[in-house]
Amino acid sequence: MSDFDQFSDTIGFSLNDSLSDTWSNLNHFLKKWYNKATDAVEDEFSLPVNQTYVNDALQKFVTDNVGAILEMRVELHDDWFRLYCTVNAAGIYAEVASNFGLVHAQLDRNVQRFVFEQKTYTDLLNLRCESFLKRQGIKLAIWFYHKVLKKDPLGFILSYINIARPKDNIIYLDIHRWLKKNKKILTALQKIQVNYGEVEEEQLVLKTQVNYRDLISVTGNDDILSDDDEPEPELMKGPINPISDATDPSQE
């Protein structure tokens, strides 16, 4: 078995408690690669993230920090996912859902971004308003979007509450604003980067690559992954300010 195969087997984990357990093994193999100056620069490995962790991250980074959103969760399927969202704002309580595909995922030192394609119009699962007129007005607005404009209002809503940036049926979600003050995550992205992602049944698979240029720049006496880089077994903690620059793209 090659060093890369051993490495892939070692870090074929989801981003949950097992991440902490395998971190020392990851450090060992990265040092081994550095010392042997491997030629496998283009090799990628798959990093599966189960659906539970994805929803925990949505709770931690979005729901807990955006007052208008009571719940946001996903159901992951082969090559697509269904997003559920519950909103309570301006006297309006709404439960909505829509289907998406993952167009692009990029997590590196400069860009932390997910790009989604909205595949279906938004389904209005439940709607309660403080007045009958407001309820009818919302239903009329959705009808106008779908039947007259031939598009969906979800992109506009996500932009209005400063979560993501829409362009036609494509939605750009830059998460740098959630990560920029978390040293552990950003340090890891100096050494390992995500090039793209795939949606499978009940899991998100991130196609990941070691950043060899940064590893080779490390001196022989330095730890490639230090104790400061060790992730916490639960979801990453740290100051989160998602609203101030939610529509600004990450610096490229």
Short mmCIF file of N, CA and C in Angstrom, two decimals, residues 3-64:
data_model
loop_
_atom_site.label_atom_id
_atom_site.label_comp_id
_atom_site.label_asym_id
_atom_site.label_seq_id
_atom_site.Cartn_x
_atom_site.Cartn_y
_atom_site.Cartn_z
N ASP A 3 2.06 5.34 0.37
CA ASP A 3 1.89 6.32 1.44
C ASP A 3 0.57 7.06 1.27
N PHE A 4 0.20 7.36 0.02
CA PHE A 4 -1.04 8.10 -0.19
C PHE A 4 -2.25 7.27 0.20
N ASP A 5 -2.21 5.96 -0.15
CA ASP A 5 -3.33 5.10 0.24
C ASP A 5 -3.47 5.05 1.76
N GLN A 6 -2.33 4.93 2.45
CA GLN A 6 -2.37 4.92 3.91
C GLN A 6 -2.92 6.24 4.43
N PHE A 7 -2.51 7.32 3.80
CA PHE A 7 -2.98 8.64 4.24
C PHE A 7 -4.47 8.79 4.03
N SER A 8 -4.95 8.33 2.85
CA SER A 8 -6.38 8.43 2.55
C SER A 8 -7.20 7.63 3.54
N ASP A 9 -6.71 6.40 3.85
CA ASP A 9 -7.43 5.58 4.82
C ASP A 9 -7.46 6.24 6.18
N THR A 10 -6.37 6.91 6.54
CA THR A 10 -6.26 7.52 7.86
C THR A 10 -7.24 8.67 8.04
N ILE A 11 -7.40 9.51 6.98
CA ILE A 11 -8.23 10.69 7.16
C ILE A 11 -9.57 10.58 6.45
N GLY A 12 -10.01 9.35 6.16
CA GLY A 12 -11.34 9.17 5.58
C GLY A 12 -12.39 9.23 6.65
N PHE A 13 -12.49 10.39 7.29
CA PHE A 13 -13.41 10.54 8.41
C PHE A 13 -14.36 11.71 8.16
N SER A 14 -15.47 11.75 8.89
CA SER A 14 -16.35 12.90 8.86
C SER A 14 -15.86 13.92 9.86
N LEU A 15 -16.32 15.19 9.64
CA LEU A 15 -15.85 16.25 10.51
C LEU A 15 -16.63 16.26 11.81
N ASN A 16 -16.42 15.23 12.61
CA ASN A 16 -17.05 15.16 13.92
C ASN A 16 -16.02 14.69 14.92
N ASP A 17 -16.43 13.89 15.90
CA ASP A 17 -15.50 13.49 16.95
C ASP A 17 -14.29 12.75 16.40
N SER A 18 -14.46 11.99 15.30
CA SER A 18 -13.34 11.21 14.78
C SER A 18 -12.24 12.10 14.24
N LEU A 19 -12.54 13.35 13.89
CA LEU A 19 -11.51 14.27 13.41
C LEU A 19 -10.43 14.48 14.44
N SER A 20 -10.83 14.65 15.69
CA SER A 20 -9.86 14.85 16.75
C SER A 20 -9.01 13.61 16.97
N ASP A 21 -9.64 12.42 16.84
CA ASP A 21 -8.93 11.16 17.09
C ASP A 21 -7.85 10.90 16.06
N THR A 22 -8.05 11.36 14.81
CA THR A 22 -7.10 11.04 13.75
C THR A 22 -6.11 12.16 13.46
N TRP A 23 -6.18 13.24 14.20
CA TRP A 23 -5.34 14.40 13.89
C TRP A 23 -3.85 14.08 14.04
N SER A 24 -3.49 13.31 15.05
CA SER A 24 -2.08 12.97 15.24
C SER A 24 -1.58 12.10 14.09
N ASN A 25 -2.43 11.20 13.57
CA ASN A 25 -2.04 10.39 12.42
C ASN A 25 -1.85 11.25 11.17
N LEU A 26 -2.72 12.24 11.00
CA LEU A 26 -2.58 13.16 9.89
C LEU A 26 -1.24 13.88 9.96
N ASN A 27 -0.87 14.34 11.14
CA ASN A 27 0.41 15.02 11.33
C ASN A 27 1.57 14.09 10.96
N HIS A 28 1.49 12.84 11.36
CA HIS A 28 2.54 11.87 11.09
C HIS A 28 2.75 11.68 9.59
N PHE A 29 1.66 11.51 8.84
CA PHE A 29 1.80 11.26 7.42
C PHE A 29 2.23 12.51 6.66
N LEU A 30 1.77 13.69 7.08
CA LEU A 30 2.21 14.91 6.43
C LEU A 30 3.71 15.11 6.60
N LYS A 31 4.23 14.82 7.80
CA LYS A 31 5.68 14.89 8.01
C LYS A 31 6.41 13.87 7.14
N LYS A 32 5.83 12.70 7.01
CA LYS A 32 6.46 11.65 6.21
C LYS A 32 6.54 12.08 4.76
N TRP A 33 5.46 12.68 4.27
CA TRP A 33 5.46 13.16 2.89
C TRP A 33 6.49 14.27 2.71
N TYR A 34 6.56 15.16 3.67
CA TYR A 34 7.51 16.27 3.58
C TYR A 34 8.94 15.75 3.51
N ASN A 35 9.28 14.78 4.35
CA ASN A 35 10.64 14.25 4.39
C ASN A 35 11.00 13.48 3.12
N LYS A 36 10.02 12.83 2.48
CA LYS A 36 10.29 12.03 1.29
C LYS A 36 10.10 12.82 -0.01
N ALA A 37 9.59 14.05 0.10
CA ALA A 37 9.37 14.91 -1.08
C ALA A 37 8.59 14.15 -2.17
N THR A 38 7.40 13.69 -1.83
CA THR A 38 6.60 12.89 -2.74
C THR A 38 6.26 13.64 -4.02
N ASP A 39 6.06 12.89 -5.09
CA ASP A 39 5.71 13.49 -6.37
C ASP A 39 4.20 13.54 -6.59
N ALA A 40 3.42 13.01 -5.66
CA ALA A 40 1.97 12.91 -5.87
C ALA A 40 1.28 14.22 -5.54
N VAL A 41 1.66 15.29 -6.28
CA VAL A 41 1.18 16.63 -5.95
C VAL A 41 -0.30 16.79 -6.26
N GLU A 42 -0.79 16.09 -7.26
CA GLU A 42 -2.15 16.30 -7.70
C GLU A 42 -3.15 15.36 -7.03
N ASP A 43 -2.69 14.48 -6.17
CA ASP A 43 -3.60 13.52 -5.56
C ASP A 43 -4.62 14.21 -4.67
N GLU A 44 -5.86 13.74 -4.76
CA GLU A 44 -6.94 14.22 -3.92
C GLU A 44 -7.46 13.08 -3.06
N PHE A 45 -8.06 13.42 -1.94
CA PHE A 45 -8.72 12.42 -1.12
C PHE A 45 -10.11 12.93 -0.77
N SER A 46 -11.00 12.01 -0.48
CA SER A 46 -12.39 12.35 -0.19
C SER A 46 -12.58 12.50 1.31
N LEU A 47 -13.27 13.56 1.70
CA LEU A 47 -13.56 13.82 3.10
C LEU A 47 -15.07 13.84 3.28
N PRO A 48 -15.69 12.74 3.69
CA PRO A 48 -17.15 12.70 3.84
C PRO A 48 -17.61 13.41 5.11
N VAL A 49 -18.66 14.20 4.97
CA VAL A 49 -19.26 14.91 6.10
C VAL A 49 -20.72 14.47 6.18
N ASN A 50 -21.09 13.82 7.26
CA ASN A 50 -22.45 13.27 7.31
C ASN A 50 -23.50 14.36 7.47
N GLN A 51 -24.74 14.00 7.16
CA GLN A 51 -25.84 14.96 7.16
C GLN A 51 -26.06 15.58 8.52
N THR A 52 -25.87 14.82 9.57
CA THR A 52 -26.05 15.35 10.92
C THR A 52 -25.09 16.49 11.19
N TYR A 53 -23.82 16.31 10.77
CA TYR A 53 -22.84 17.36 11.01
C TYR A 53 -23.17 18.61 10.19
N VAL A 54 -23.60 18.42 8.94
CA VAL A 54 -23.97 19.56 8.11
C VAL A 54 -25.07 20.37 8.79
N ASN A 55 -26.08 19.68 9.31
CA ASN A 55 -27.18 20.39 9.97
C ASN A 55 -26.74 21.02 11.28
N ASP A 56 -25.83 20.38 12.00
CA ASP A 56 -25.28 20.99 13.21
C ASP A 56 -24.54 22.29 12.87
N ALA A 57 -23.80 22.26 11.76
CA ALA A 57 -23.06 23.46 11.33
C ALA A 57 -24.02 24.57 10.93
N LEU A 58 -25.11 24.24 10.23
CA LEU A 58 -26.11 25.24 9.88
C LEU A 58 -26.72 25.87 11.13
N GLN A 59 -26.98 25.04 12.14
CA GLN A 59 -27.51 25.54 13.40
C GLN A 59 -26.53 26.49 14.07
N LYS A 60 -25.25 26.07 14.12
CA LYS A 60 -24.23 26.83 14.81
C LYS A 60 -23.92 28.15 14.12
N PHE A 61 -23.75 28.09 12.78
CA PHE A 61 -23.26 29.26 12.06
C PHE A 61 -24.35 30.16 11.52
N VAL A 62 -25.55 29.62 11.26
CA VAL A 62 -26.61 30.43 10.65
C VAL A 62 -27.75 30.68 11.63
N THR A 63 -28.44 29.61 12.02
CA THR A 63 -29.65 29.78 12.83
C THR A 63 -29.37 30.52 14.13
N ASP A 64 -28.28 30.19 14.80
CA ASP A 64 -27.97 30.82 16.08
C ASP A 64 -27.55 32.27 15.94
#
